[in-house]
PDB file of C-alpha atoms in Angstrom:
ATOM      1  CA  UNK A   1     -22.655  17.659   9.626  1.00 48.00           C
ATOM      2  CA  UNK A   2     -24.651  17.483   6.781  1.00 54.00           C
ATOM      3  CA  UNK A   3     -27.521  19.353   4.913  1.00 50.00           C
ATOM      4  CA  UNK A   4     -30.601  17.651   6.760  1.00 50.00           C
ATOM      5  CA  UNK A   5     -29.100  17.809  10.083  1.00 50.00           C
ATOM      6  CA  UNK A   6     -28.398  21.015  10.007  1.00 53.00           C
ATOM      7  CA  UNK A   7     -31.915  21.538   8.791  1.00 55.00           C
ATOM      8  CA  UNK A   8     -32.622  19.592  12.164  1.00 53.00           C
ATOM      9  CA  UNK A   9     -30.462  21.724  14.769  1.00 53.00           C
ATOM     10  CA  UNK A  10     -32.687  24.571  13.320  1.00 55.00           C
ATOM     11  CA  UNK A  11     -35.804  23.630  13.618  1.00 56.00           C
ATOM     12  CA  UNK A  12     -34.109  22.485  17.568  1.00 52.00           C
ATOM     13  CA  UNK A  13     -33.580  25.670  17.972  1.00 49.00           C
ATOM     14  CA  UNK A  14     -36.631  27.249  16.956  1.00 50.00           C
ATOM     15  CA  UNK A  15     -38.693  25.107  18.845  1.00 48.00           C
ATOM     16  CA  UNK A  16     -36.826  25.329  22.053  1.00 46.00           C
ATOM     17  CA  UNK A  17     -36.464  29.096  21.518  1.00 46.00           C
ATOM     18  CA  UNK A  18     -40.787  28.795  21.996  1.00 48.00           C
ATOM     19  CA  UNK A  19     -40.527  27.253  24.386  1.00 47.00           C
ATOM     20  CA  UNK A  20     -38.333  29.821  26.497  1.00 48.00           C
ATOM     21  CA  UNK A  21     -36.909  32.893  24.079  1.00 47.00           C
ATOM     22  CA  UNK A  22     -34.417  33.640  26.693  1.00 54.00           C
ATOM     23  CA  UNK A  23     -32.964  29.256  26.405  1.00 58.00           C
ATOM     24  CA  UNK A  24     -30.744  28.136  24.099  1.00 68.00           C
ATOM     25  CA  UNK A  25     -30.745  24.674  22.503  1.00 68.00           C
ATOM     26  CA  UNK A  26     -26.755  24.413  24.432  1.00 66.00           C
ATOM     27  CA  UNK A  27     -28.054  25.439  27.799  1.00 74.00           C
ATOM     28  CA  UNK A  28     -30.784  22.703  28.036  1.00 78.00           C
ATOM     29  CA  UNK A  29     -30.521  19.876  30.404  1.00 85.00           C
ATOM     30  CA  UNK A  30     -29.304  16.829  29.473  1.00 85.00           C
ATOM     31  CA  UNK A  31     -32.336  15.078  30.291  1.00 89.00           C
ATOM     32  CA  UNK A  32     -34.302  16.973  27.563  1.00 89.00           C
ATOM     33  CA  UNK A  33     -31.332  17.250  25.002  1.00 90.00           C
ATOM     34  CA  UNK A  34     -31.089  13.673  25.667  1.00 91.00           C
ATOM     35  CA  UNK A  35     -35.421  13.287  25.287  1.00 93.00           C
ATOM     36  CA  UNK A  36     -35.080  15.574  22.025  1.00 91.00           C
ATOM     37  CA  UNK A  37     -32.326  13.329  20.504  1.00 93.00           C
ATOM     38  CA  UNK A  38     -34.108   9.785  21.054  1.00 94.00           C
ATOM     39  CA  UNK A  39     -36.810  11.166  18.984  1.00 93.00           C
ATOM     40  CA  UNK A  40     -34.338  11.955  15.767  1.00 93.00           C
ATOM     41  CA  UNK A  41     -33.301   8.895  13.168  1.00 94.00           C
ATOM     42  CA  UNK A  42     -30.565   6.914  13.722  1.00 93.00           C
ATOM     43  CA  UNK A  43     -29.275   7.433   9.901  1.00 91.00           C
ATOM     44  CA  UNK A  44     -27.923  11.066  10.901  1.00 94.00           C
ATOM     45  CA  UNK A  45     -27.321  10.972  14.485  1.00 93.00           C
ATOM     46  CA  UNK A  46     -24.032  10.584  14.959  1.00 94.00           C
ATOM     47  CA  UNK A  47     -23.001  14.010  13.096  1.00 93.00           C
ATOM     48  CA  UNK A  48     -24.694  15.676  15.454  1.00 91.00           C
ATOM     49  CA  UNK A  49     -21.893  14.593  18.187  1.00 91.00           C
ATOM     50  CA  UNK A  50     -19.776  17.435  16.916  1.00 89.00           C
ATOM     51  CA  UNK A  51     -21.590  20.585  17.890  1.00 86.00           C
ATOM     52  CA  UNK A  52     -20.589  20.514  21.795  1.00 87.00           C
ATOM     53  CA  UNK A  53     -18.713  17.647  24.033  1.00 89.00           C
ATOM     54  CA  UNK A  54     -22.427  17.897  25.716  1.00 89.00           C
ATOM     55  CA  UNK A  55     -23.679  16.210  23.066  1.00 91.00           C
ATOM     56  CA  UNK A  56     -21.093  14.256  22.306  1.00 93.00           C
ATOM     57  CA  UNK A  57     -21.116  12.436  25.888  1.00 94.00           C
ATOM     58  CA  UNK A  58     -24.555  11.853  25.165  1.00 94.00           C
ATOM     59  CA  UNK A  59     -24.305  10.521  21.341  1.00 95.00           C
ATOM     60  CA  UNK A  60     -21.709   8.125  22.196  1.00 96.00           C
ATOM     61  CA  UNK A  61     -23.217   6.516  25.445  1.00 96.00           C
ATOM     62  CA  UNK A  62     -24.292   3.067  25.992  1.00 97.00           C
ATOM     63  CA  UNK A  63     -26.832   3.288  27.778  1.00 96.00           C
ATOM     64  CA  UNK A  64     -28.487   6.511  24.703  1.00 97.00           C
ATOM     65  CA  UNK A  65     -28.050   3.849  22.800  1.00 97.00           C
ATOM     66  CA  UNK A  66     -30.514   1.103  24.427  1.00 97.00           C
ATOM     67  CA  UNK A  67     -32.896   3.708  25.154  1.00 96.00           C
ATOM     68  CA  UNK A  68     -32.921   4.073  21.727  1.00 96.00           C
ATOM     69  CA  UNK A  69     -33.785   0.543  21.340  1.00 95.00           C
ATOM     70  CA  UNK A  70     -36.140   1.074  23.547  1.00 95.00           C
ATOM     71  CA  UNK A  71     -37.828   3.675  22.087  1.00 95.00           C
ATOM     72  CA  UNK A  72     -37.816   1.905  18.596  1.00 95.00           C
ATOM     73  CA  UNK A  73     -39.831  -0.843  19.889  1.00 94.00           C
ATOM     74  CA  UNK A  74     -36.657  -3.244  19.424  1.00 94.00           C
ATOM     75  CA  UNK A  75     -37.167  -6.383  21.686  1.00 93.00           C
ATOM     76  CA  UNK A  76     -33.084  -7.754  22.503  1.00 95.00           C
ATOM     77  CA  UNK A  77     -32.548 -11.003  25.148  1.00 96.00           C
ATOM     78  CA  UNK A  78     -32.303  -9.449  28.803  1.00 96.00           C
ATOM     79  CA  UNK A  79     -28.741 -10.976  28.668  1.00 96.00           C
ATOM     80  CA  UNK A  80     -27.964  -8.934  25.717  1.00 97.00           C
ATOM     81  CA  UNK A  81     -28.260  -5.679  27.147  1.00 96.00           C
ATOM     82  CA  UNK A  82     -26.077  -6.690  30.409  1.00 96.00           C
ATOM     83  CA  UNK A  83     -23.709  -7.114  28.493  1.00 97.00           C
ATOM     84  CA  UNK A  84     -21.056  -4.526  30.109  1.00 96.00           C
ATOM     85  CA  UNK A  85     -18.377  -5.741  26.285  1.00 96.00           C
ATOM     86  CA  UNK A  86     -21.270  -4.892  24.189  1.00 96.00           C
ATOM     87  CA  UNK A  87     -19.932  -0.949  23.155  1.00 94.00           C
ATOM     88  CA  UNK A  88     -21.771   1.668  21.956  1.00 95.00           C
ATOM     89  CA  UNK A  89     -21.822   0.995  18.443  1.00 94.00           C
ATOM     90  CA  UNK A  90     -23.258  -2.194  18.649  1.00 96.00           C
ATOM     91  CA  UNK A  91     -26.522  -0.933  19.584  1.00 96.00           C
ATOM     92  CA  UNK A  92     -26.550   1.567  17.542  1.00 96.00           C
ATOM     93  CA  UNK A  93     -26.011  -0.818  14.499  1.00 95.00           C
ATOM     94  CA  UNK A  94     -28.894  -2.616  16.199  1.00 95.00           C
ATOM     95  CA  UNK A  95     -31.078   0.595  16.173  1.00 95.00           C
ATOM     96  CA  UNK A  96     -30.768   1.400  12.182  1.00 93.00           C
ATOM     97  CA  UNK A  97     -32.549  -2.387  11.443  1.00 86.00           C
ATOM     98  CA  UNK A  98     -35.487  -2.168  13.796  1.00 75.00           C
ATOM     99  CA  UNK A  99     -37.428  -4.255  11.598  1.00 79.00           C
ATOM    100  CA  UNK A 100     -35.688  -7.234  11.171  1.00 89.00           C
ATOM    101  CA  UNK A 101     -32.072  -7.871  13.461  1.00 94.00           C
ATOM    102  CA  UNK A 102     -30.187  -9.914  12.083  1.00 95.00           C
ATOM    103  CA  UNK A 103     -29.425 -11.599  15.143  1.00 97.00           C
ATOM    104  CA  UNK A 104     -30.615 -14.977  15.884  1.00 96.00           C
ATOM    105  CA  UNK A 105     -32.502 -15.864  13.084  1.00 95.00           C
ATOM    106  CA  UNK A 106     -32.932 -17.600   9.586  1.00 97.00           C
ATOM    107  CA  UNK A 107     -30.194 -15.905   6.684  1.00 97.00           C
ATOM    108  CA  UNK A 108     -30.756 -18.293   4.506  1.00 98.00           C
ATOM    109  CA  UNK A 109     -34.166 -17.099   2.143  1.00 97.00           C
ATOM    110  CA  UNK A 110     -36.287 -19.836   0.435  1.00 97.00           C
ATOM    111  CA  UNK A 111     -34.388 -22.248   2.371  1.00 97.00           C
ATOM    112  CA  UNK A 112     -37.025 -25.291   2.037  1.00 97.00           C
ATOM    113  CA  UNK A 113     -38.178 -23.671  -0.865  1.00 96.00           C
ATOM    114  CA  UNK A 114     -41.212 -22.291   0.846  1.00 96.00           C
ATOM    115  CA  UNK A 115     -41.443 -19.852  -0.992  1.00 96.00           C
ATOM    116  CA  UNK A 116     -42.717 -20.677  -4.553  1.00 94.00           C
ATOM    117  CA  UNK A 117     -46.081 -20.588  -5.045  1.00 90.00           C
ATOM    118  CA  UNK A 118     -45.539 -21.302  -8.817  1.00 88.00           C
ATOM    119  CA  UNK A 119     -46.957 -24.745  -9.329  1.00 86.00           C
ATOM    120  CA  UNK A 120     -44.925 -26.555 -12.543  1.00 81.00           C
ATOM    121  CA  UNK A 121     -42.006 -26.293  -9.655  1.00 83.00           C
ATOM    122  CA  UNK A 122     -43.859 -28.871  -8.293  1.00 86.00           C
ATOM    123  CA  UNK A 123     -44.989 -30.958 -10.797  1.00 83.00           C
ATOM    124  CA  UNK A 124     -41.784 -30.675 -13.519  1.00 80.00           C
ATOM    125  CA  UNK A 125     -37.746 -30.876 -12.612  1.00 79.00           C
ATOM    126  CA  UNK A 126     -35.291 -28.189 -13.735  1.00 78.00           C
ATOM    127  CA  UNK A 127     -33.370 -30.183 -16.041  1.00 71.00           C
ATOM    128  CA  UNK A 128     -30.234 -29.426 -17.899  1.00 60.00           C
ATOM    129  CA  UNK A 129     -31.720 -28.812 -21.829  1.00 63.00           C
ATOM    130  CA  UNK A 130     -33.991 -26.536 -23.193  1.00 65.00           C
ATOM    131  CA  UNK A 131     -35.798 -25.124 -19.962  1.00 66.00           C
ATOM    132  CA  UNK A 132     -32.678 -25.531 -17.614  1.00 76.00           C
ATOM    133  CA  UNK A 133     -32.691 -21.994 -14.823  1.00 82.00           C
ATOM    134  CA  UNK A 134     -30.675 -20.978 -13.256  1.00 88.00           C
ATOM    135  CA  UNK A 135     -32.954 -19.254 -10.872  1.00 88.00           C
ATOM    136  CA  UNK A 136     -35.367 -21.862 -10.769  1.00 89.00           C
ATOM    137  CA  UNK A 137     -35.977 -21.201  -7.065  1.00 93.00           C
ATOM    138  CA  UNK A 138     -35.948 -17.975  -5.513  1.00 94.00           C
ATOM    139  CA  UNK A 139     -33.015 -16.257  -4.275  1.00 96.00           C
ATOM    140  CA  UNK A 140     -30.685 -20.074  -5.227  1.00 97.00           C
ATOM    141  CA  UNK A 141     -28.692 -20.004  -7.703  1.00 96.00           C
ATOM    142  CA  UNK A 142     -28.769 -23.685  -9.965  1.00 94.00           C
ATOM    143  CA  UNK A 143     -25.464 -24.658 -10.667  1.00 95.00           C
ATOM    144  CA  UNK A 144     -25.696 -28.058 -12.251  1.00 93.00           C
ATOM    145  CA  UNK A 145     -29.501 -29.786 -12.398  1.00 92.00           C
ATOM    146  CA  UNK A 146     -28.832 -33.475 -13.611  1.00 91.00           C
ATOM    147  CA  UNK A 147     -31.320 -36.351 -14.774  1.00 91.00           C
ATOM    148  CA  UNK A 148     -34.575 -35.103 -14.057  1.00 90.00           C
ATOM    149  CA  UNK A 149     -33.403 -31.798 -12.778  1.00 92.00           C
ATOM    150  CA  UNK A 150     -34.066 -30.492  -9.069  1.00 94.00           C
ATOM    151  CA  UNK A 151     -37.720 -30.711  -7.793  1.00 93.00           C
ATOM    152  CA  UNK A 152     -39.699 -29.237  -4.939  1.00 95.00           C
ATOM    153  CA  UNK A 153     -42.274 -31.341  -3.376  1.00 93.00           C
ATOM    154  CA  UNK A 154     -44.950 -31.214  -0.063  1.00 91.00           C
ATOM    155  CA  UNK A 155     -44.664 -33.502   2.581  1.00 84.00           C
ATOM    156  CA  UNK A 156     -47.465 -35.301   3.241  1.00 72.00           C
ATOM    157  CA  UNK A 157     -48.623 -35.215   5.908  1.00 65.00           C
ATOM    158  CA  UNK A 158     -45.887 -32.178   6.905  1.00 60.00           C
ATOM    159  CA  UNK A 159     -45.664 -34.562   9.923  1.00 64.00           C
ATOM    160  CA  UNK A 160     -42.734 -35.892   7.969  1.00 82.00           C
ATOM    161  CA  UNK A 161     -40.604 -33.384   8.216  1.00 90.00           C
ATOM    162  CA  UNK A 162     -39.355 -32.792  11.307  1.00 89.00           C
ATOM    163  CA  UNK A 163     -41.423 -30.048  13.108  1.00 90.00           C
ATOM    164  CA  UNK A 164     -38.494 -27.609  13.832  1.00 91.00           C
ATOM    165  CA  UNK A 165     -37.856 -27.003   9.712  1.00 93.00           C
ATOM    166  CA  UNK A 166     -41.641 -24.724  10.068  1.00 91.00           C
ATOM    167  CA  UNK A 167     -42.244 -26.155   6.885  1.00 93.00           C
ATOM    168  CA  UNK A 168     -44.010 -28.812   4.527  1.00 93.00           C
ATOM    169  CA  UNK A 169     -41.656 -28.242   1.925  1.00 95.00           C
ATOM    170  CA  UNK A 170     -38.599 -29.952   0.778  1.00 96.00           C
ATOM    171  CA  UNK A 171     -36.272 -30.195  -2.391  1.00 96.00           C
ATOM    172  CA  UNK A 172     -35.500 -33.627  -4.464  1.00 96.00           C
ATOM    173  CA  UNK A 173     -32.440 -34.182  -6.757  1.00 96.00           C
ATOM    174  CA  UNK A 174     -32.670 -37.190  -9.164  1.00 95.00           C
ATOM    175  CA  UNK A 175     -30.136 -39.313 -10.471  1.00 92.00           C
ATOM    176  CA  UNK A 176     -27.429 -37.168 -12.136  1.00 93.00           C
ATOM    177  CA  UNK A 177     -25.829 -34.216  -9.658  1.00 95.00           C
ATOM    178  CA  UNK A 178     -27.977 -31.436  -9.197  1.00 95.00           C
ATOM    179  CA  UNK A 179     -26.753 -29.018  -6.701  1.00 97.00           C
ATOM    180  CA  UNK A 180     -27.177 -24.986  -6.095  1.00 97.00           C
ATOM    181  CA  UNK A 181     -25.874 -22.377  -3.794  1.00 98.00           C
ATOM    182  CA  UNK A 182     -26.785 -19.048  -1.831  1.00 98.00           C
ATOM    183  CA  UNK A 183     -24.985 -16.272  -1.439  1.00 97.00           C
ATOM    184  CA  UNK A 184     -25.480 -13.432   1.637  1.00 97.00           C
ATOM    185  CA  UNK A 185     -23.400 -10.472   2.436  1.00 96.00           C
ATOM    186  CA  UNK A 186     -23.660 -10.268   6.431  1.00 96.00           C
ATOM    187  CA  UNK A 187     -23.723  -6.122   5.500  1.00 94.00           C
ATOM    188  CA  UNK A 188     -26.879  -5.863   3.546  1.00 93.00           C
ATOM    189  CA  UNK A 189     -28.464  -8.353   6.273  1.00 94.00           C
ATOM    190  CA  UNK A 190     -27.486  -5.386   8.709  1.00 93.00           C
ATOM    191  CA  UNK A 191     -25.013  -6.688  10.654  1.00 96.00           C
ATOM    192  CA  UNK A 192     -21.539  -4.089  11.832  1.00 95.00           C
ATOM    193  CA  UNK A 193     -18.667  -4.966   9.597  1.00 95.00           C
ATOM    194  CA  UNK A 194     -16.792  -3.787  12.856  1.00 96.00           C
ATOM    195  CA  UNK A 195     -18.573  -5.967  15.160  1.00 96.00           C
ATOM    196  CA  UNK A 196     -18.100  -9.372  12.812  1.00 97.00           C
ATOM    197  CA  UNK A 197     -14.387  -8.547  13.542  1.00 97.00           C
ATOM    198  CA  UNK A 198     -13.914  -7.277  16.457  1.00 97.00           C
ATOM    199  CA  UNK A 199     -16.016  -9.910  17.967  1.00 97.00           C
ATOM    200  CA  UNK A 200     -17.018 -12.843  15.849  1.00 98.00           C
ATOM    201  CA  UNK A 201     -20.008 -13.977  16.580  1.00 98.00           C
ATOM    202  CA  UNK A 202     -20.495 -18.450  16.090  1.00 98.00           C
ATOM    203  CA  UNK A 203     -22.125 -18.940  13.263  1.00 98.00           C
ATOM    204  CA  UNK A 204     -24.706 -21.411  13.223  1.00 98.00           C
ATOM    205  CA  UNK A 205     -24.579 -23.110  10.360  1.00 98.00           C
ATOM    206  CA  UNK A 206     -27.465 -26.804   9.634  1.00 98.00           C
ATOM    207  CA  UNK A 207     -29.435 -28.678   6.929  1.00 98.00           C
ATOM    208  CA  UNK A 208     -32.245 -31.445   7.479  1.00 98.00           C
ATOM    209  CA  UNK A 209     -31.296 -34.326   4.353  1.00 97.00           C
ATOM    210  CA  UNK A 210     -33.011 -37.607   3.336  1.00 96.00           C
ATOM    211  CA  UNK A 211     -33.540 -39.786   1.210  1.00 95.00           C
ATOM    212  CA  UNK A 212     -36.091 -42.361  -0.950  1.00 94.00           C
ATOM    213  CA  UNK A 213     -37.426 -45.615   0.123  1.00 93.00           C
ATOM    214  CA  UNK A 214     -35.322 -48.593  -2.039  1.00 95.00           C
ATOM    215  CA  UNK A 215     -33.289 -46.133  -3.033  1.00 96.00           C
ATOM    216  CA  UNK A 216     -29.329 -45.293  -1.811  1.00 96.00           C
ATOM    217  CA  UNK A 217     -28.440 -41.590  -2.414  1.00 97.00           C
ATOM    218  CA  UNK A 218     -25.600 -39.047  -1.792  1.00 98.00           C
ATOM    219  CA  UNK A 219     -25.959 -35.941  -0.252  1.00 98.00           C
ATOM    220  CA  UNK A 220     -22.901 -33.248  -0.072  1.00 98.00           C
ATOM    221  CA  UNK A 221     -22.639 -29.422   1.726  1.00 98.00           C
ATOM    222  CA  UNK A 222     -20.513 -26.736   1.907  1.00 98.00           C
ATOM    223  CA  UNK A 223     -20.030 -23.541   3.591  1.00 98.00           C
ATOM    224  CA  UNK A 224     -17.204 -21.160   3.074  1.00 97.00           C
ATOM    225  CA  UNK A 225     -17.504 -17.662   4.688  1.00 98.00           C
ATOM    226  CA  UNK A 226     -15.773 -14.892   2.586  1.00 97.00           C
ATOM    227  CA  UNK A 227     -14.118 -11.638   3.097  1.00 95.00           C
ATOM    228  CA  UNK A 228     -14.427  -8.432   1.417  1.00 91.00           C
ATOM    229  CA  UNK A 229     -12.303  -9.595  -1.599  1.00 91.00           C
ATOM    230  CA  UNK A 230     -13.796 -12.986  -1.801  1.00 91.00           C
ATOM    231  CA  UNK A 231     -11.313 -14.981  -0.229  1.00 93.00           C
ATOM    232  CA  UNK A 232     -12.155 -17.453   1.946  1.00 95.00           C
ATOM    233  CA  UNK A 233     -11.620 -16.735   5.645  1.00 94.00           C
ATOM    234  CA  UNK A 234     -10.114 -20.263   7.624  1.00 90.00           C
ATOM    235  CA  UNK A 235     -11.954 -23.686   6.743  1.00 94.00           C
ATOM    236  CA  UNK A 236     -15.267 -23.842   4.770  1.00 97.00           C
ATOM    237  CA  UNK A 237     -17.221 -26.577   6.079  1.00 98.00           C
ATOM    238  CA  UNK A 238     -17.514 -29.210   3.612  1.00 98.00           C
ATOM    239  CA  UNK A 239     -19.746 -32.507   4.499  1.00 98.00           C
ATOM    240  CA  UNK A 240     -21.003 -34.907   2.834  1.00 98.00           C
ATOM    241  CA  UNK A 241     -22.977 -38.820   3.285  1.00 98.00           C
ATOM    242  CA  UNK A 242     -23.394 -41.259   0.982  1.00 97.00           C
ATOM    243  CA  UNK A 243     -27.053 -43.316   1.777  1.00 97.00           C
ATOM    244  CA  UNK A 244     -27.754 -46.945   1.310  1.00 96.00           C
ATOM    245  CA  UNK A 245     -30.423 -48.423  -0.382  1.00 95.00           C
ATOM    246  CA  UNK A 246     -30.694 -50.116   2.412  1.00 95.00           C
ATOM    247  CA  UNK A 247     -31.283 -46.961   4.287  1.00 95.00           C
ATOM    248  CA  UNK A 248     -33.897 -46.087   6.558  1.00 93.00           C
ATOM    249  CA  UNK A 249     -35.944 -42.333   4.807  1.00 92.00           C
ATOM    250  CA  UNK A 250     -35.177 -40.699   8.295  1.00 93.00           C
ATOM    251  CA  UNK A 251     -34.245 -36.866   8.607  1.00 95.00           C
ATOM    252  CA  UNK A 252     -30.785 -36.694   9.552  1.00 96.00           C
ATOM    253  CA  UNK A 253     -29.290 -33.119  10.195  1.00 97.00           C
ATOM    254  CA  UNK A 254     -25.777 -31.846   9.835  1.00 98.00           C
ATOM    255  CA  UNK A 255     -24.760 -28.358  11.866  1.00 98.00           C
ATOM    256  CA  UNK A 256     -21.632 -26.913  12.440  1.00 98.00           C
ATOM    257  CA  UNK A 257     -20.676 -23.424  13.981  1.00 98.00           C
ATOM    258  CA  UNK A 258     -17.667 -21.414  12.656  1.00 98.00           C
ATOM    259  CA  UNK A 259     -15.640 -20.172  15.609  1.00 97.00           C
ATOM    260  CA  UNK A 260     -13.060 -17.149  16.582  1.00 97.00           C
ATOM    261  CA  UNK A 261     -13.147 -16.765  12.678  1.00 97.00           C
ATOM    262  CA  UNK A 262     -10.979 -14.561  12.065  1.00 95.00           C
ATOM    263  CA  UNK A 263     -11.161 -10.429  10.648  1.00 96.00           C
ATOM    264  CA  UNK A 264     -12.899  -9.216   7.610  1.00 96.00           C
ATOM    265  CA  UNK A 265     -15.985 -11.743   7.231  1.00 97.00           C
ATOM    266  CA  UNK A 266     -18.766  -9.978   5.323  1.00 96.00           C
ATOM    267  CA  UNK A 267     -20.695 -13.223   3.079  1.00 97.00           C
ATOM    268  CA  UNK A 268     -21.220 -16.649   3.176  1.00 98.00           C
ATOM    269  CA  UNK A 269     -21.544 -18.982   0.672  1.00 98.00           C
ATOM    270  CA  UNK A 270     -23.872 -22.134   0.575  1.00 98.00           C
ATOM    271  CA  UNK A 271     -24.052 -24.738  -1.508  1.00 98.00           C
ATOM    272  CA  UNK A 272     -25.716 -27.886  -1.374  1.00 98.00           C
ATOM    273  CA  UNK A 273     -26.326 -30.926  -3.633  1.00 98.00           C
ATOM    274  CA  UNK A 274     -27.288 -34.484  -4.231  1.00 97.00           C
ATOM    275  CA  UNK A 275     -28.434 -37.225  -6.637  1.00 97.00           C
ATOM    276  CA  UNK A 276     -29.599 -41.119  -6.386  1.00 96.00           C
ATOM    277  CA  UNK A 277     -27.115 -43.745  -6.397  1.00 93.00           C
ATOM    278  CA  UNK A 278     -29.522 -45.260  -9.383  1.00 91.00           C
ATOM    279  CA  UNK A 279     -30.144 -45.120 -13.338  1.00 88.00           C
ATOM    280  CA  UNK A 280     -34.448 -45.038 -12.159  1.00 90.00           C
ATOM    281  CA  UNK A 281     -35.940 -42.098 -13.644  1.00 90.00           C
ATOM    282  CA  UNK A 282     -37.341 -39.643 -10.792  1.00 91.00           C
ATOM    283  CA  UNK A 283     -37.015 -37.774  -8.226  1.00 94.00           C
ATOM    284  CA  UNK A 284     -34.974 -40.275  -5.931  1.00 95.00           C
ATOM    285  CA  UNK A 285     -31.265 -39.086  -4.997  1.00 96.00           C
ATOM    286  CA  UNK A 286     -30.871 -36.867  -1.915  1.00 97.00           C
ATOM    287  CA  UNK A 287     -33.349 -34.611  -0.393  1.00 96.00           C
ATOM    288  CA  UNK A 288     -32.887 -31.607   1.583  1.00 97.00           C
ATOM    289  CA  UNK A 289     -34.698 -29.279   3.633  1.00 97.00           C
ATOM    290  CA  UNK A 290     -34.705 -26.380   6.653  1.00 97.00           C
ATOM    291  CA  UNK A 291     -31.284 -24.859   5.074  1.00 98.00           C
ATOM    292  CA  UNK A 292     -30.051 -22.298   8.256  1.00 98.00           C
ATOM    293  CA  UNK A 293     -27.957 -20.128   8.356  1.00 98.00           C
ATOM    294  CA  UNK A 294     -28.040 -18.170  11.944  1.00 98.00           C
ATOM    295  CA  UNK A 295     -25.746 -15.129  13.689  1.00 98.00           C
ATOM    296  CA  UNK A 296     -25.640 -15.599  17.779  1.00 98.00           C
ATOM    297  CA  UNK A 297     -25.285 -12.227  19.350  1.00 98.00           C
ATOM    298  CA  UNK A 298     -21.321 -11.329  19.844  1.00 97.00           C
ATOM    299  CA  UNK A 299     -20.592 -12.009  23.232  1.00 96.00           C
ATOM    300  CA  UNK A 300     -16.529 -11.174  24.213  1.00 96.00           C
ATOM    301  CA  UNK A 301     -14.330  -8.885  22.095  1.00 95.00           C
ATOM    302  CA  UNK A 302     -11.743 -10.579  20.460  1.00 95.00           C
ATOM    303  CA  UNK A 303      -9.387  -7.999  18.683  1.00 96.00           C
ATOM    304  CA  UNK A 304      -9.197  -4.570  17.901  1.00 95.00           C
ATOM    305  CA  UNK A 305      -8.644  -5.493  14.431  1.00 94.00           C
ATOM    306  CA  UNK A 306     -10.784  -4.614  11.578  1.00 94.00           C
ATOM    307  CA  UNK A 307     -10.058  -5.752   7.733  1.00 93.00           C
ATOM    308  CA  UNK A 308      -8.679  -3.816   5.263  1.00 89.00           C
ATOM    309  CA  UNK A 309      -8.807  -4.340   1.783  1.00 86.00           C
ATOM    310  CA  UNK A 310      -4.702  -5.362   0.540  1.00 80.00           C
ATOM    311  CA  UNK A 311      -6.282  -6.076  -3.277  1.00 78.00           C
ATOM    312  CA  UNK A 312      -3.449  -4.602  -5.821  1.00 69.00           C
ATOM    313  CA  UNK A 313      -5.788  -6.401  -8.907  1.00 69.00           C
ATOM    314  CA  UNK A 314      -9.259  -6.591  -9.031  1.00 66.00           C
ATOM    315  CA  UNK A 315     -11.159  -9.729  -6.783  1.00 62.00           C
ATOM    316  CA  UNK A 316     -10.649 -12.847  -6.861  1.00 57.00           C
ATOM    317  CA  UNK A 317     -14.636 -13.889  -7.597  1.00 55.00           C
ATOM    318  CA  UNK A 318     -17.316 -12.144  -8.760  1.00 59.00           C
ATOM    319  CA  UNK A 319     -20.108 -12.201  -6.038  1.00 53.00           C
ATOM    320  CA  UNK A 320     -23.150 -13.220  -6.900  1.00 53.00           C
ATOM    321  CA  UNK A 321     -25.318 -11.987  -4.406  1.00 47.00           C
ATOM    322  CA  UNK A 322     -28.544 -12.639  -6.029  1.00 45.00           C
TER     323      UNK A 322
END
């Protein structure tokens, strides 16, 4: 037990003695002890399980952590709370992220360019010349920015973008290849590694894409799941569409769900890009908005196995998680 935990236990004993000098903390009724434990920070609660069997039984119980979730005012769907397959570790991991539950929300940051406020991003492109900037868009790593480069537009009127996106901005590419990527660390997002390994919850991918009127364009997306060593797990999702000049400019949606992908997923790489078919200057290439990575709540346990790093040398890639 660490110093902080010992200090809290000492305070608990002192407070108890003030209430009843003849009553020791290990003699408290389970109901009262649980009420006390509910008020202790989740980050140190597990260290109290070694105090005695009574404390261990409470702290390692599913019902206790469900009560902790309620105490922290974290709202979970009823179907999740009633799922008998979820053990105490799942609810414990949720309690560590009370500000933002990592399931059933978009983990991609700035997926439509909605965080950009600088006017220069709406006025100029990020070209492959002196002004090329890998961090041109927040949370994205720009790999290539051909022609006039990447550009950010506001849809006028906003209804041109599907309402499901919830934003009025979109990325546009030029007449040479424009590509960028975003890396997600799932553990940094608050997902528990053991839950990822044993339950392998579905991972939904989504993005909307389109083209300019009277211009052909190509659009591509690749999403990879990687383990803690940077190795690709299972098969990457790849999609590409070549849109003809005479095709309509309706926004299209690409989706994919990773299921039963195996043990070890710790990172997701989301890559997309495109270009125009013709050489006319401007931003007439593929357009994209609403990039999304959404991890479903776990349902059934798939395996007892967990990831083990067996690397004898350096990891294969340098993970860029900026």
